[in-house]
PDB file of C-alpha atoms in Angstrom:
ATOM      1  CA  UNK A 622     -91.395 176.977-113.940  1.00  0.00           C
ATOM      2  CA  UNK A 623     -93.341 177.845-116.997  1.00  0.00           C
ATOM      3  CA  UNK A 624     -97.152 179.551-117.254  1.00  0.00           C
ATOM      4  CA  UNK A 625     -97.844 176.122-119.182  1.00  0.00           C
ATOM      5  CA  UNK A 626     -97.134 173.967-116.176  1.00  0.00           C
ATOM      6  CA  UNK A 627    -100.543 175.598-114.155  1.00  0.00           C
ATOM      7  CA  UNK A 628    -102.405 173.672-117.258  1.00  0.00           C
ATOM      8  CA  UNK A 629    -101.925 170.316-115.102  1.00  0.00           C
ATOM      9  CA  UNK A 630    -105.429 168.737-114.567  1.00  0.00           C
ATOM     10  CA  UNK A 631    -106.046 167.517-110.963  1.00  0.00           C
ATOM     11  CA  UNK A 632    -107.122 164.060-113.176  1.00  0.00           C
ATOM     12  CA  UNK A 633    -103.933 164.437-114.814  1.00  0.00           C
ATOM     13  CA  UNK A 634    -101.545 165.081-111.436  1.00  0.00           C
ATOM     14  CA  UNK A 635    -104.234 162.061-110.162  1.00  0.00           C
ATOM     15  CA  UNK A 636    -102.749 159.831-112.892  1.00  0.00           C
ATOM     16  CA  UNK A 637     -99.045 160.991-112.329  1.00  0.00           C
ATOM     17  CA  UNK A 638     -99.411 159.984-108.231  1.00  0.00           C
ATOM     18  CA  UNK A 639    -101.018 156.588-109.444  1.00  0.00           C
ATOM     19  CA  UNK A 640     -98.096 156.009-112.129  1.00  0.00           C
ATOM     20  CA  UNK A 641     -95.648 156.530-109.098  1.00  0.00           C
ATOM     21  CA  UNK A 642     -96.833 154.432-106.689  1.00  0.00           C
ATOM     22  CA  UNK A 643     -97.019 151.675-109.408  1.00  0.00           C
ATOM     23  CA  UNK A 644     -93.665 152.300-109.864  1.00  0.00           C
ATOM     24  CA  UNK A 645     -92.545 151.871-106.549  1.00  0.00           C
ATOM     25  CA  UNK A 646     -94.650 148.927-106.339  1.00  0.00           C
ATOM     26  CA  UNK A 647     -92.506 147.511-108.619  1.00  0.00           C
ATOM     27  CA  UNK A 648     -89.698 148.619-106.885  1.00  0.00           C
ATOM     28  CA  UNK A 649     -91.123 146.947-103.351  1.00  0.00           C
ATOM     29  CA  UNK A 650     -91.661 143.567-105.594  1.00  0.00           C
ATOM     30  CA  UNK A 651     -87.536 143.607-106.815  1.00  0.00           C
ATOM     31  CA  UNK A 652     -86.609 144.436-103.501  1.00  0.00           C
ATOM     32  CA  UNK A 653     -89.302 142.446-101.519  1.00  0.00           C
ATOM     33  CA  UNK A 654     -88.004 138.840-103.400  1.00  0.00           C
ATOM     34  CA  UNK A 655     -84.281 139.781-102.777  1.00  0.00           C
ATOM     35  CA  UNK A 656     -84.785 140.275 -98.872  1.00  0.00           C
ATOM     36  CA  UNK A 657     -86.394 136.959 -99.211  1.00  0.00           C
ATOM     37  CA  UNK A 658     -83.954 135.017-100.644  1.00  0.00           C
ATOM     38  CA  UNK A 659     -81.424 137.190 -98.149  1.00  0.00           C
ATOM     39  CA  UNK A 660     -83.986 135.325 -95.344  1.00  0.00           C
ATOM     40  CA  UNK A 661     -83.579 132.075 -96.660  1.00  0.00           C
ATOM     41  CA  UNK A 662     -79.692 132.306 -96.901  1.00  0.00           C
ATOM     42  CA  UNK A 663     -79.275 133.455 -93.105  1.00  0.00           C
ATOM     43  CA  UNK A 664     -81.652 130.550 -92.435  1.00  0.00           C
ATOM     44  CA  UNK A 665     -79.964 127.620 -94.234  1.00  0.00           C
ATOM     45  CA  UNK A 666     -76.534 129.516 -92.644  1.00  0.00           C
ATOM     46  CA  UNK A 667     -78.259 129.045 -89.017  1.00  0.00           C
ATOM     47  CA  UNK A 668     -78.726 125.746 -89.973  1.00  0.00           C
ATOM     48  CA  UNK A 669     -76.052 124.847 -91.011  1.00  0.00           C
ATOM     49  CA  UNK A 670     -73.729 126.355 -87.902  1.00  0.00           C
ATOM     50  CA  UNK A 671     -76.245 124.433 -85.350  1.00  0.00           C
ATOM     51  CA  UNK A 672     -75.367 121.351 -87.229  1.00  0.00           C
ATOM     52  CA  UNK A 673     -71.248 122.740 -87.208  1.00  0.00           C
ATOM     53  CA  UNK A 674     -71.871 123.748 -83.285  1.00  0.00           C
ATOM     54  CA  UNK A 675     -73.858 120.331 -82.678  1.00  0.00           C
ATOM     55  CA  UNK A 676     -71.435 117.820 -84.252  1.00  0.00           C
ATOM     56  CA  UNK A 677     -68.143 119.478 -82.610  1.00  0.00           C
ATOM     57  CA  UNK A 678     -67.093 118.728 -78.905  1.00  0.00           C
ATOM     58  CA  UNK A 679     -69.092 121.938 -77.955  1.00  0.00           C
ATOM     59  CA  UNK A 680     -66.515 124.111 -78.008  1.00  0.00           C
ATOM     60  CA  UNK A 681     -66.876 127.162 -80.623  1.00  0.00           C
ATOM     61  CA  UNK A 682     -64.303 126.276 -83.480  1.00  0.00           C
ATOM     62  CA  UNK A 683     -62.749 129.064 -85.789  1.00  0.00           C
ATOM     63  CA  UNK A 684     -65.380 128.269 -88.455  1.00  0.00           C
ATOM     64  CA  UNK A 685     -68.097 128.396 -86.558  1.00  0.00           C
ATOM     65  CA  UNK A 686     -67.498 131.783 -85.364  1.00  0.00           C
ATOM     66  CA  UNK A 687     -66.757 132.730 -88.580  1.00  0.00           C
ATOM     67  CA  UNK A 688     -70.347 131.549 -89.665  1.00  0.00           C
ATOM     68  CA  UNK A 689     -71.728 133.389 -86.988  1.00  0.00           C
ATOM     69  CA  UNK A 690     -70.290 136.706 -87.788  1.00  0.00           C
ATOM     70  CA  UNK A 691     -71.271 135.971 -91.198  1.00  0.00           C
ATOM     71  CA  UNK A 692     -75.048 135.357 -90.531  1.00  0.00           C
ATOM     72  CA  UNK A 693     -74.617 138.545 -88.289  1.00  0.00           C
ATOM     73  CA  UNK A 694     -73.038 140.304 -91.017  1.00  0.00           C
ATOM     74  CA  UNK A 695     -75.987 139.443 -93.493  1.00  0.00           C
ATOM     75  CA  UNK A 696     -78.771 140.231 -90.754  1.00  0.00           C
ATOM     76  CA  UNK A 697     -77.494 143.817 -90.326  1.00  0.00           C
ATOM     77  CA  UNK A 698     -78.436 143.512 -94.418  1.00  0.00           C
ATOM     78  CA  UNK A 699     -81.600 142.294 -94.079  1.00  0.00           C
ATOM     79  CA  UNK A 700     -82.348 145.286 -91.622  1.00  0.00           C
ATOM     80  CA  UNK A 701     -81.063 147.846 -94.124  1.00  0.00           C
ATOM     81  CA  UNK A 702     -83.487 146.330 -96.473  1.00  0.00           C
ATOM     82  CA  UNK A 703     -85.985 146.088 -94.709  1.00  0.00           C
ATOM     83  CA  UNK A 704     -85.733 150.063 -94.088  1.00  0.00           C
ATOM     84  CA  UNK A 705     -85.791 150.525 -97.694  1.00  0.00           C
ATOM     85  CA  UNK A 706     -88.930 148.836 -98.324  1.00  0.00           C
ATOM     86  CA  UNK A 707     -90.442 150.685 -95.730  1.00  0.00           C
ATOM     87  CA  UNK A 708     -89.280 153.891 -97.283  1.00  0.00           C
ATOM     88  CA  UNK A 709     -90.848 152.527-100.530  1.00  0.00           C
ATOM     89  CA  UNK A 710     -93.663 151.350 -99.210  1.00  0.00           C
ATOM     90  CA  UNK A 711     -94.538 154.865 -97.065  1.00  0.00           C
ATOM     91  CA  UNK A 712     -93.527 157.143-100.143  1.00  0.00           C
ATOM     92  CA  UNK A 713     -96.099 154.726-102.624  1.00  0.00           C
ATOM     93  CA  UNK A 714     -98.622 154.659 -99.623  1.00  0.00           C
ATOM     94  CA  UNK A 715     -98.230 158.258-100.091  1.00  0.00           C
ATOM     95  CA  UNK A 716     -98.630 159.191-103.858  1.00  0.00           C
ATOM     96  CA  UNK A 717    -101.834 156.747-103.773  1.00  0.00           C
ATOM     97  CA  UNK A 718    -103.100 158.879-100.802  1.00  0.00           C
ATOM     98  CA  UNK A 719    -102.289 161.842-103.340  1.00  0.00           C
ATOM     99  CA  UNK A 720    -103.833 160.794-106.147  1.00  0.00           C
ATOM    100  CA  UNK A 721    -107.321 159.892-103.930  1.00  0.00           C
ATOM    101  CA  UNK A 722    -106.853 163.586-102.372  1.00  0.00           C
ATOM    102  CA  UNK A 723    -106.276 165.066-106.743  1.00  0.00           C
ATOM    103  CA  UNK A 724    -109.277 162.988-107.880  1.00  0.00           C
ATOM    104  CA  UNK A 725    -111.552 163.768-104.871  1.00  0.00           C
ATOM    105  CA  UNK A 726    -110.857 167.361-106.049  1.00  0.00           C
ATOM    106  CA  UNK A 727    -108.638 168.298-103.471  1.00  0.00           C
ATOM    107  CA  UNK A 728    -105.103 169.455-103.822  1.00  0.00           C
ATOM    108  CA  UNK A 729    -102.953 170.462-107.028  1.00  0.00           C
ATOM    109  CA  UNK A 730     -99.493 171.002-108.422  1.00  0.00           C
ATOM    110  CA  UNK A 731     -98.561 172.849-105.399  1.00  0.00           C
ATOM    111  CA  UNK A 732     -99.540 169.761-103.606  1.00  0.00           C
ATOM    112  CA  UNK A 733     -97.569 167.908-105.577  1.00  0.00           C
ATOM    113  CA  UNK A 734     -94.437 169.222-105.400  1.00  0.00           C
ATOM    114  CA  UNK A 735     -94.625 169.987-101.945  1.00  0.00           C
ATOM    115  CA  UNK A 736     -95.013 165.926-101.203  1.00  0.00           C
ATOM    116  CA  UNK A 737     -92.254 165.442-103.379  1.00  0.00           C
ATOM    117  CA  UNK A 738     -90.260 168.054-101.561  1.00  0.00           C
ATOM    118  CA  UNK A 739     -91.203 166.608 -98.297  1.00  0.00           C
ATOM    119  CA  UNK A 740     -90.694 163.025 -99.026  1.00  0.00           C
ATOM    120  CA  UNK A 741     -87.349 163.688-100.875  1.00  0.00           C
ATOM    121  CA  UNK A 742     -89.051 161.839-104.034  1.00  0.00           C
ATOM    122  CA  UNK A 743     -86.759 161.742-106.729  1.00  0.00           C
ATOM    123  CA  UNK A 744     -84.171 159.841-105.220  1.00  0.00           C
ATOM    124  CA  UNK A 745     -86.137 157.213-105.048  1.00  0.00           C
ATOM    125  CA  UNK A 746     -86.717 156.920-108.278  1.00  0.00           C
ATOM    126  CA  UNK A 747     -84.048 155.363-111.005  1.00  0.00           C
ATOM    127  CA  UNK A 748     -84.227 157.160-114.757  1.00  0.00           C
ATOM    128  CA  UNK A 749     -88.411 158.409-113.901  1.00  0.00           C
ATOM    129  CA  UNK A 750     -88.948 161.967-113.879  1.00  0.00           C
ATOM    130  CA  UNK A 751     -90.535 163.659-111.134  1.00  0.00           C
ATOM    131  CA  UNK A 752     -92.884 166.579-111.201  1.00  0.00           C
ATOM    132  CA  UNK A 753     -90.059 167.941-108.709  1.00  0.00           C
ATOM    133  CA  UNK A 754     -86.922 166.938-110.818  1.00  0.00           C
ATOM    134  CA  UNK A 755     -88.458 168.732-113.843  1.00  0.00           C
ATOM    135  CA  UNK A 756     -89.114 171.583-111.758  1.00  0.00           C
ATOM    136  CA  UNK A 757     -85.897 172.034-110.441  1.00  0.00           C
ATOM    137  CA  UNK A 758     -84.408 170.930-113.849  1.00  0.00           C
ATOM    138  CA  UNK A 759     -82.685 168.259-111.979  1.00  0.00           C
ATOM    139  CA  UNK A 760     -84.826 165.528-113.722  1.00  0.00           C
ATOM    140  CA  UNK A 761     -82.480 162.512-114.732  1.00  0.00           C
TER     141      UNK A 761
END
């Protein structure tokens, strides 16, 4: 790292940790909506197999197993996303927890990076730079 990178203000690393977790906010909104409209397909699916499942002698047909494994199919997606905004969610939860800590006069670049470290940051970001990715030079 370079002598200039000590010049970081605690309001400035403050601002950085607030500019984060906005982005991931944004990030939580994209991937909030899609896991809702993921919801609404494996309802309307449901729906629609009851109906299948209702209407047929009661014995499981081909196609109604086959909707089955399909709403099981896109539940098993719904989980994984569901994990992802969670990992969002904690890693915005905890740059704004950061950025109280900076402007409350407590931490610093050290901090920083070591959160960053810690929570694995820059991978979840897309073409942002992290404190930690320009550290490391592996910045995108």
């Amino acid at each position: 790292m370079s002598d200039d990178a000590g010049e970081i203000s605690q309001a400035e690393l403050a601002e950085y940790c607030r500019t984060q977790a906005a982005i991931l906010a944004g990030h939580l909104d994209q991937r909030s909506a899609e896991l809702s409209d993921l919801l609404e397909e494996i309802e309307q699916d449901t729906a629609d197999a009851r109906a299948t499942l209702s209407e047929s002698s009661g014995r499981p047909e081909p196609d109604a197993e086959a909707a089955v494994e399909n709403i099981e199919a896109k539940q098993k997606r719904a989980q994984a996303k569901q994990d992802v905004i969670d990992e969002y969610r904690t890693l915005a939860e905890g740059y704004t927890d950061l950025a109280e800590q900076l402007t409350e006069g407590s931490g610093d670049l050290e901090t920083v990076l070591e959160f960053e470290i810690d929570t694995d940051a820059p991978t979840y970001f897309d073409a942002e730079t992290t404190i930690l990715g320009v550290a490391t030079g592996e910045d995108k």
